[in-house]
PDB file of C-alpha atoms in Angstrom:
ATOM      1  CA  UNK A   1      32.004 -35.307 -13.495  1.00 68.00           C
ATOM      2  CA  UNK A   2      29.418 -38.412 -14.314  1.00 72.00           C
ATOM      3  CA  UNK A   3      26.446 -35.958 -14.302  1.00 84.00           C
ATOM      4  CA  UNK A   4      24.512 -38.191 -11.437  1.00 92.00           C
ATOM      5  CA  UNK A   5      23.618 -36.552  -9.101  1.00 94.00           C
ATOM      6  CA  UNK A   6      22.516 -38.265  -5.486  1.00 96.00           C
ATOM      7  CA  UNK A   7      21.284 -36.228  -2.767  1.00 96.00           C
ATOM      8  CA  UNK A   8      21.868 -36.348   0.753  1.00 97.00           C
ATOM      9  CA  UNK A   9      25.329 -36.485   0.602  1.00 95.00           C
ATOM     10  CA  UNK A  10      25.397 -37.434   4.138  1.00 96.00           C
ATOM     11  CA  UNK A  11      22.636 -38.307   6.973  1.00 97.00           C
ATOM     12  CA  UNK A  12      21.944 -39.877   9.972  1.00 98.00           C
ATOM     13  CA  UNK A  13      18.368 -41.914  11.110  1.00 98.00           C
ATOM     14  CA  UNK A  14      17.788 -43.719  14.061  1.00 98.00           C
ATOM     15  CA  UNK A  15      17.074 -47.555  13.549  1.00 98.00           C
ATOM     16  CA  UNK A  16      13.420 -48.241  12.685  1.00 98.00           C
ATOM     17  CA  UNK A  17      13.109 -45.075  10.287  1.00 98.00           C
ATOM     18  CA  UNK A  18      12.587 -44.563   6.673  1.00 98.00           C
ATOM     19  CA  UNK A  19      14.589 -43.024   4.605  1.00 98.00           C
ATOM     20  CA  UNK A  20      14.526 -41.805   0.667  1.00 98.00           C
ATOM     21  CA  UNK A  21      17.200 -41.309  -1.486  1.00 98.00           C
ATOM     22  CA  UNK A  22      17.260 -39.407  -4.732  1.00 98.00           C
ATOM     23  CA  UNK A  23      19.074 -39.768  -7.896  1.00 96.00           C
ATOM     24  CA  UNK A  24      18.950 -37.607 -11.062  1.00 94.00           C
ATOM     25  CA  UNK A  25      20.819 -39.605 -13.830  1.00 88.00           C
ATOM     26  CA  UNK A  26      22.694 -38.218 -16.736  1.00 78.00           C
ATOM     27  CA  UNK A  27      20.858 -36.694 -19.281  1.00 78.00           C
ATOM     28  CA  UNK A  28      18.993 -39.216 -21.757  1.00 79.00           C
ATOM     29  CA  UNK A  29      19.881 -42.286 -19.454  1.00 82.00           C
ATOM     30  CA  UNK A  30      16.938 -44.611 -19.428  1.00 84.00           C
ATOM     31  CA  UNK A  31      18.568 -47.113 -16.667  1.00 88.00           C
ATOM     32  CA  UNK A  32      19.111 -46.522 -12.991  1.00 91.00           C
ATOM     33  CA  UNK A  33      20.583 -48.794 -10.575  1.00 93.00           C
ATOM     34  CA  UNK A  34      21.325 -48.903  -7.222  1.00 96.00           C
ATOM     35  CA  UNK A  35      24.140 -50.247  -5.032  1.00 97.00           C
ATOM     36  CA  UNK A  36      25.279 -50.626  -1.394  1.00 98.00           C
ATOM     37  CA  UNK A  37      28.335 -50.325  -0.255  1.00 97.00           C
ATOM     38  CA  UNK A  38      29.368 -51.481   2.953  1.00 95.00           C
ATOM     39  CA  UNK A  39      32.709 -49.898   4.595  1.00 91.00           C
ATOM     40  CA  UNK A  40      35.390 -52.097   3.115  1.00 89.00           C
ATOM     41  CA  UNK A  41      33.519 -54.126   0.846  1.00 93.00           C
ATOM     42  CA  UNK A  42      32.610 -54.076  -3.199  1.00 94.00           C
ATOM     43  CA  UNK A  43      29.203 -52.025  -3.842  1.00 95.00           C
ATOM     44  CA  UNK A  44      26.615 -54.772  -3.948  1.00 96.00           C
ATOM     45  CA  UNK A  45      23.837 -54.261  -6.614  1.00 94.00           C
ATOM     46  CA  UNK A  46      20.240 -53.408  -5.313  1.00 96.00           C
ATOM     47  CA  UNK A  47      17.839 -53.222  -7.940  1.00 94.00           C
ATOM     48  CA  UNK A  48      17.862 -51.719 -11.330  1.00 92.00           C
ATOM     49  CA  UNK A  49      15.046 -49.733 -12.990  1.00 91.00           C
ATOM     50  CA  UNK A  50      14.634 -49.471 -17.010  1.00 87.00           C
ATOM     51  CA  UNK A  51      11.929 -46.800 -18.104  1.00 86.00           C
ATOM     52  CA  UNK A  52      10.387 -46.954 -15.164  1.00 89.00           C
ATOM     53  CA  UNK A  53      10.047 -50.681 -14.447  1.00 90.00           C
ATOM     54  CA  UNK A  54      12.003 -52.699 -12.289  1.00 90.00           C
ATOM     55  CA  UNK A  55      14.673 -55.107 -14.188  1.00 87.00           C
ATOM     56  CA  UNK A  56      16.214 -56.710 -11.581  1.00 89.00           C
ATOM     57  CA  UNK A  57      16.523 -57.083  -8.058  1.00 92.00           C
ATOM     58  CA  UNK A  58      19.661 -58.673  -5.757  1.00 92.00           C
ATOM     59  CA  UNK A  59      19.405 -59.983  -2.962  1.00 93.00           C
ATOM     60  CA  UNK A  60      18.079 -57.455  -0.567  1.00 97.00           C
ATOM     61  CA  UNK A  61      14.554 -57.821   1.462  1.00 97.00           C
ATOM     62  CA  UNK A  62      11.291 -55.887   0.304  1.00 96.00           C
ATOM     63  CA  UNK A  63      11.615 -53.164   2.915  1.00 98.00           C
ATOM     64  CA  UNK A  64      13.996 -51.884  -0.119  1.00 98.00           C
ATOM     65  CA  UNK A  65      12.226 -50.327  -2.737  1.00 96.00           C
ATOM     66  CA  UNK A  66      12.458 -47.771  -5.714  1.00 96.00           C
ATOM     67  CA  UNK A  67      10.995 -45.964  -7.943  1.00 95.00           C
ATOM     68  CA  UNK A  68      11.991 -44.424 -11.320  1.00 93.00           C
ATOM     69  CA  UNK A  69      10.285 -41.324 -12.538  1.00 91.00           C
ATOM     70  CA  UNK A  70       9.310 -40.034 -16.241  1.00 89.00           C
ATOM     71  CA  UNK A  71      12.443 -37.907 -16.310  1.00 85.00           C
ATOM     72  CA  UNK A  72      14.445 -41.055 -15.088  1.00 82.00           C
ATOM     73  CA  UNK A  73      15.591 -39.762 -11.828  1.00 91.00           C
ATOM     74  CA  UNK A  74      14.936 -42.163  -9.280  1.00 95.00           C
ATOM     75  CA  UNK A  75      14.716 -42.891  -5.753  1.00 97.00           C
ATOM     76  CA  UNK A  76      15.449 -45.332  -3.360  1.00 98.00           C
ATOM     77  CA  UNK A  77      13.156 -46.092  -0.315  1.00 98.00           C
ATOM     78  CA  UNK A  78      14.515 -48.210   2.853  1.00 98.00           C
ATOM     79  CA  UNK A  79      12.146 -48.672   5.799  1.00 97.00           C
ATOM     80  CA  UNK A  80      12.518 -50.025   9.363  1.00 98.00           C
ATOM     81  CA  UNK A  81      15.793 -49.178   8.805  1.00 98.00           C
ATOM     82  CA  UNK A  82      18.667 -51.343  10.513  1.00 98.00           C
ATOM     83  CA  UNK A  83      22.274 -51.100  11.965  1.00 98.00           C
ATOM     84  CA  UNK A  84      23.581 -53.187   8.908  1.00 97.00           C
ATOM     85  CA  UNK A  85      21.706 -50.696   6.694  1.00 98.00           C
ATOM     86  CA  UNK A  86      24.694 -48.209   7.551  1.00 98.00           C
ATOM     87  CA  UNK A  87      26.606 -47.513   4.141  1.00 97.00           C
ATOM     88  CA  UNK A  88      27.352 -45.568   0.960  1.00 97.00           C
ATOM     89  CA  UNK A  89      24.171 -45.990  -1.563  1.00 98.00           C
ATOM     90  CA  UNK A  90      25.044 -45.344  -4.830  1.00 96.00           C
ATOM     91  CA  UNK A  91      23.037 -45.255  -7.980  1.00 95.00           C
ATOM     92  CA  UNK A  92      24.460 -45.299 -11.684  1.00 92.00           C
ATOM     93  CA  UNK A  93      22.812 -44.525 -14.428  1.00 89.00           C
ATOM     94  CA  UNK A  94      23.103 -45.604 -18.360  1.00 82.00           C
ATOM     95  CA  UNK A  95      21.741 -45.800 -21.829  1.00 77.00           C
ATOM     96  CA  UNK A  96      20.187 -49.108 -22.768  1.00 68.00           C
ATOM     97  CA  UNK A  97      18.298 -49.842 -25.461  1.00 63.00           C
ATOM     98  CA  UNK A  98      20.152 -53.692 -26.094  1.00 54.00           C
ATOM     99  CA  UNK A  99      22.066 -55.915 -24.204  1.00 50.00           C
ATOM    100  CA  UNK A 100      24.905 -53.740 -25.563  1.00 52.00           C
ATOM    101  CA  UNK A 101      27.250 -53.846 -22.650  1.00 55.00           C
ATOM    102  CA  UNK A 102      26.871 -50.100 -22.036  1.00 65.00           C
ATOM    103  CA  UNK A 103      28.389 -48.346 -19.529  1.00 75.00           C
ATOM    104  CA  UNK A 104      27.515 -46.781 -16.823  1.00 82.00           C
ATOM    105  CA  UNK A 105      28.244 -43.993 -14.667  1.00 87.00           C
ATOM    106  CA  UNK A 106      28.252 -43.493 -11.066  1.00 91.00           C
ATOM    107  CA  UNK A 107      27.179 -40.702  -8.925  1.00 93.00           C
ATOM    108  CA  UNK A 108      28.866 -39.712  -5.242  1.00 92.00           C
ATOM    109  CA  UNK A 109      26.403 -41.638  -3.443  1.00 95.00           C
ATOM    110  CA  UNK A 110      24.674 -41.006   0.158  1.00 97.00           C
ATOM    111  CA  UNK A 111      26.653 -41.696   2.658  1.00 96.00           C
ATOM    112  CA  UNK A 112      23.636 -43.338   5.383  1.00 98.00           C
ATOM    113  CA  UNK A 113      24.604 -43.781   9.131  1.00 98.00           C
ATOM    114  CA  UNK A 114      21.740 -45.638  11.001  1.00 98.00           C
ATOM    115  CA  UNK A 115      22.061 -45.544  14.851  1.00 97.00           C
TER     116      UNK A 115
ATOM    117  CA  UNK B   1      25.653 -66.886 -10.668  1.00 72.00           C
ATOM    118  CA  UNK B   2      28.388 -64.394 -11.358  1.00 84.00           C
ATOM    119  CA  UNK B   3      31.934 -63.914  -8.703  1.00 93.00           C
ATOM    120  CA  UNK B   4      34.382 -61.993  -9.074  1.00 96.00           C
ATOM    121  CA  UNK B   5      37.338 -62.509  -7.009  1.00 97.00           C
ATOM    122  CA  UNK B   6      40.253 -59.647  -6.103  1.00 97.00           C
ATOM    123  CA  UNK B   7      43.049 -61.626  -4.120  1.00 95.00           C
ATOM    124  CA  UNK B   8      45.158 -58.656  -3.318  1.00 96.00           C
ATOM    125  CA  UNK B   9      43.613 -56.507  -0.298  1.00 96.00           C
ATOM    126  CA  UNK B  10      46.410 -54.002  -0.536  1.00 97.00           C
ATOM    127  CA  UNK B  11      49.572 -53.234  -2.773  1.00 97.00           C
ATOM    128  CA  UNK B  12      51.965 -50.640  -3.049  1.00 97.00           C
ATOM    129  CA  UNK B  13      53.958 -49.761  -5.771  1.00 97.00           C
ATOM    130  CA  UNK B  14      57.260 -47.069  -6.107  1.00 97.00           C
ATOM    131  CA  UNK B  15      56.097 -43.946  -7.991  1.00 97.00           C
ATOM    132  CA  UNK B  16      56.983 -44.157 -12.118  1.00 97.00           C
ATOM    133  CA  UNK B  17      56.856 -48.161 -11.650  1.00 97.00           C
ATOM    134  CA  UNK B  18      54.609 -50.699 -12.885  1.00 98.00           C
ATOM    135  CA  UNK B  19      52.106 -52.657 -10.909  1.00 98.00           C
ATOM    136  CA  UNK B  20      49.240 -55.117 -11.840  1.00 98.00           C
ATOM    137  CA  UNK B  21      46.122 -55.940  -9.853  1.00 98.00           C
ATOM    138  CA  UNK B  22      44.660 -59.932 -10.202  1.00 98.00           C
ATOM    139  CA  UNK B  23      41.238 -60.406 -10.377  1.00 98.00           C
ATOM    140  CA  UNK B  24      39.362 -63.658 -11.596  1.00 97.00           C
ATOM    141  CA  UNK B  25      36.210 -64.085 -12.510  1.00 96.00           C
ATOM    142  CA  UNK B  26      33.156 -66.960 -13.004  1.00 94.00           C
ATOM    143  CA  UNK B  27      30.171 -66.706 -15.270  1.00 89.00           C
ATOM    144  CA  UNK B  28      27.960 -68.987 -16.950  1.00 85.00           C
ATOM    145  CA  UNK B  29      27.470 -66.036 -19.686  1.00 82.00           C
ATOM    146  CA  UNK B  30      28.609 -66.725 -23.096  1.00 81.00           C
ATOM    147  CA  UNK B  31      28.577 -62.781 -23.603  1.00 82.00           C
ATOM    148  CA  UNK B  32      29.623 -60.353 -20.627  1.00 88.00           C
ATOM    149  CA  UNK B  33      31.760 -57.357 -19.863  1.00 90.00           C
ATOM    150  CA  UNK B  34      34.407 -56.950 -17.721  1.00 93.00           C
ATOM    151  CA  UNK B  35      35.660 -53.346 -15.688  1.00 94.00           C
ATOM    152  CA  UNK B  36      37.845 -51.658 -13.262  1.00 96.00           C
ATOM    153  CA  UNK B  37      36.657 -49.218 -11.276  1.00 95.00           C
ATOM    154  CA  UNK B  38      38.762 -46.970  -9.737  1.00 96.00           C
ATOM    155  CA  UNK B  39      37.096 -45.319  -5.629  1.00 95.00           C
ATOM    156  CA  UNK B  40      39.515 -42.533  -4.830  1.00 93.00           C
ATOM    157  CA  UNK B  41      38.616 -41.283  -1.155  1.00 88.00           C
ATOM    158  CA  UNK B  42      36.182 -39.083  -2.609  1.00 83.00           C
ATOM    159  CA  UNK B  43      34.506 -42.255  -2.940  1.00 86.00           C
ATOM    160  CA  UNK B  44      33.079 -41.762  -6.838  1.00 87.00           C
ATOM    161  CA  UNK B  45      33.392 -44.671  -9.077  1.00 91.00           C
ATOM    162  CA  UNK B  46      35.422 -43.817 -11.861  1.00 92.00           C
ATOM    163  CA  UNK B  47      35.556 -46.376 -14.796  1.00 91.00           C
ATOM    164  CA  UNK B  48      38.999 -47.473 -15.857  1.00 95.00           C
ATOM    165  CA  UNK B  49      38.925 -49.744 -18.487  1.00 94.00           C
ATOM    166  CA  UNK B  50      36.241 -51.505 -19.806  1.00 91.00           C
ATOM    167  CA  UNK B  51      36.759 -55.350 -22.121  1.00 92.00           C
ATOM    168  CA  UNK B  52      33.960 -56.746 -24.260  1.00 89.00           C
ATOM    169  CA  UNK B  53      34.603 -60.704 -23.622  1.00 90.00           C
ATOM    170  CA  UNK B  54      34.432 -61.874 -27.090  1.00 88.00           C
ATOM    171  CA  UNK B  55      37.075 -59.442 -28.192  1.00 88.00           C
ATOM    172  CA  UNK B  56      40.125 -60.785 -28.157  1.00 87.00           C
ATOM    173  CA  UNK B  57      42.391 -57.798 -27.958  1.00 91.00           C
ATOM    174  CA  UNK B  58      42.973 -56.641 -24.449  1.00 94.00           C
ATOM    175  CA  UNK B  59      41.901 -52.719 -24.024  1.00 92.00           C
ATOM    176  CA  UNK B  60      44.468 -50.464 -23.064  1.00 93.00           C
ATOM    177  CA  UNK B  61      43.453 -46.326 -22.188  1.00 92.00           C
ATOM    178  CA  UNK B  62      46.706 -44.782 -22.152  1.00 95.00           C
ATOM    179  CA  UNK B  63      48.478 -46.373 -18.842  1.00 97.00           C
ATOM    180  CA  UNK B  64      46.097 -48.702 -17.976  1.00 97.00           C
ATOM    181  CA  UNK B  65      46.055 -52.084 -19.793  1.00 97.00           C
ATOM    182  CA  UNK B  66      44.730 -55.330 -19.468  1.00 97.00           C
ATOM    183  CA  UNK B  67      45.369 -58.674 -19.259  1.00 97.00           C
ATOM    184  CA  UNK B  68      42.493 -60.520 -20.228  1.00 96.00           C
ATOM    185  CA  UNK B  69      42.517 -64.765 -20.067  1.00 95.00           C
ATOM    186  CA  UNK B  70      39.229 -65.358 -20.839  1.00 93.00           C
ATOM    187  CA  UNK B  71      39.780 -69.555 -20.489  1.00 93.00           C
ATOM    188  CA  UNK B  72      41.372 -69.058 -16.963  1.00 94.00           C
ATOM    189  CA  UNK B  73      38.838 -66.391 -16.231  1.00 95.00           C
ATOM    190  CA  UNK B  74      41.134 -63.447 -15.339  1.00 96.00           C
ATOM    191  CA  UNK B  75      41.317 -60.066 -15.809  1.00 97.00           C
ATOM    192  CA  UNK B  76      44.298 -58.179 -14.626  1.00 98.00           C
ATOM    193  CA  UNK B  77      44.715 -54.539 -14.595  1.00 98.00           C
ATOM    194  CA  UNK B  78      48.391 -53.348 -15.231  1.00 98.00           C
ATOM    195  CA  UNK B  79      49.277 -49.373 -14.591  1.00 98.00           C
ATOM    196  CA  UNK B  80      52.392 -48.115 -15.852  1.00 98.00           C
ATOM    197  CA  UNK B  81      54.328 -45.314 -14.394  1.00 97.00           C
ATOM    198  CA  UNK B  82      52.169 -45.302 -11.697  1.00 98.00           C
ATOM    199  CA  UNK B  83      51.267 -41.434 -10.587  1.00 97.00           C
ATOM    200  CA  UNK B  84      50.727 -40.518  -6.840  1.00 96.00           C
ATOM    201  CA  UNK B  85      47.263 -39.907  -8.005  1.00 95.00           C
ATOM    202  CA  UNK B  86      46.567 -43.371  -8.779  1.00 97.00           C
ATOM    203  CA  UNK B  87      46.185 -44.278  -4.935  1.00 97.00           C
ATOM    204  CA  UNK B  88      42.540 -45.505  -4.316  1.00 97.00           C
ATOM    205  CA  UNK B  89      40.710 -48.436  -4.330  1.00 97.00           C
ATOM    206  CA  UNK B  90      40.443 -50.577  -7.208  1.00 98.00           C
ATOM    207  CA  UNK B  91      36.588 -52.869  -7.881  1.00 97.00           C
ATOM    208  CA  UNK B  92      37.287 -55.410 -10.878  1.00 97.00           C
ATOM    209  CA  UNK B  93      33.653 -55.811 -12.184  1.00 94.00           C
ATOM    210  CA  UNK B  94      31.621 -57.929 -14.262  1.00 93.00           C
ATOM    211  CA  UNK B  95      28.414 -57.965 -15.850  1.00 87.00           C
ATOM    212  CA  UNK B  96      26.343 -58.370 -19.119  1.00 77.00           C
ATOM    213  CA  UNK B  97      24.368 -56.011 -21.283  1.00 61.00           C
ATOM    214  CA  UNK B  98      22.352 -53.405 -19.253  1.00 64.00           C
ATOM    215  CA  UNK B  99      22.089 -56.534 -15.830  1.00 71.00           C
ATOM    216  CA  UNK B 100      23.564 -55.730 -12.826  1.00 83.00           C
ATOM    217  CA  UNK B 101      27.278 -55.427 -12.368  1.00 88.00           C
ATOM    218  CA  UNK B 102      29.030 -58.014  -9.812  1.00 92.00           C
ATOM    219  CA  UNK B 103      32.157 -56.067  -7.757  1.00 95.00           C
ATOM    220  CA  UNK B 104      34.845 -58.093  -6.253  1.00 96.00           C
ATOM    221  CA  UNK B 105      35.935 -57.065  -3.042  1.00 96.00           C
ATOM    222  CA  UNK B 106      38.688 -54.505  -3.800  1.00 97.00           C
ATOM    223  CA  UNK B 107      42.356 -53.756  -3.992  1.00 98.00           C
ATOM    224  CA  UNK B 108      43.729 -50.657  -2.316  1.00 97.00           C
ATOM    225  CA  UNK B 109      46.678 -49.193  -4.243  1.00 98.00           C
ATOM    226  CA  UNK B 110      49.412 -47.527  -2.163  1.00 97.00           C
ATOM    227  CA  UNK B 111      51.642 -45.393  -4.672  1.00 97.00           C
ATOM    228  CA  UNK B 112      55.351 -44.496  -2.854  1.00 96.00           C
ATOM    229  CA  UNK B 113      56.590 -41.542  -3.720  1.00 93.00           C
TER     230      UNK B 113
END
């Protein structure tokens, strides 16, 4: 038990949809970040959010997007959604007030199936 | 830019034995953290074992220990008296500060009972 929280769990679009993701971190967690996970692969990082600002972005196109709220639960916005987009998303939270190396904790992710 | 390599796709070890997963690593960071993740089929990521770089002692948390090279860039994970619920897969991660984490690919641990 992390105390992130993602919701859905599981759903299904058809390609050229948008979808949104949600993410409530753990409780006085200022960071958010998001991954993909591709069946058989390493989660790839997304984008991370600190107080509400984006800190950092991999290498995924603009049609990604997020937004962390005052509370610092978050979401995650993909539109014109593809095939490839089909994975686990998973967003981890953490305290960070320095470059402090602190670590960070994982929710179940959203399993996304995009036909 | 940060890699993290696993070379093992799969390994199985004998219930009660010892087994140790590879992973190397390249960064151009001076200071950085390295991880192991542990994805059980329920898919959450569970932190292992975590190793500040400029520590020189390798972390241990109970039967997982490290093996951390830090001029060859590797970080090996070693679990003793493996337990049938240490089956899942295995991420070796790195990152620095509050960044973005890089995963390797993954090792999937088979435990024989």
């Amino acid at each position: 038990e992390t105390g992130v929280t993602q919701s859905p769990t599981h759903l299904i679009k058809t390609r050229g949809q948008q979808v949104t993701l949600r993410c409530s971190s753990q409780s006085g967690h200022n960071t958010v970040s998001w991954y993909q996970q591709a069946l058989g692969q390493g989660p790839q990082f997304i984008f991370q959010y600190y107080r509400e600002e984006e800190n950092g972005r991999g290498n995924f196109p603009p049609r990604f997007s997020g937004l962390q709220f005052p509370n610092y639960s978050s979401e995650l916005n993909v539109n014109a959604l593809e095939l490839d987009d089909s994975a686990l998303y998973l967003c981890a939270s953490s305290f960070s007030d320095s470059y402090s190396g602190n670590t960070i904790y994982f929710g179940e992710g959203s399993w996304l199936t995009v036909v | 830019a940060q890699t993290v390599t696993q070379s093992q796709p799969e390994m199985s070890v004998q219930e009660a034995e010892t087994v140790t997963l590879s992973c190397t690593y390249d960064t151009s960071e001076s200071d950085y953290y390295l991880f192991w993740y542990k994805q059980p089929p329920s898919r959450q990521m569970i932190l292992v074992i975590r190793q500040e770089a400029y520590k020189q002692q390798n972390a241990t948390e109970n039967r997982f220990s490290v093996n951390f090279q830090k001029a060859a860039k590797s970080f090996s994970l070693k679990i003793s008296d493996s337990q049938l619920g240490d089956a899942a897969m295995y991420f070796c991660a790195s990152g620095r500060g509050r960044d973005k984490i890089i995963f390797g690919k993954g090792t999937r641990l088979h435990i024989l009972p």
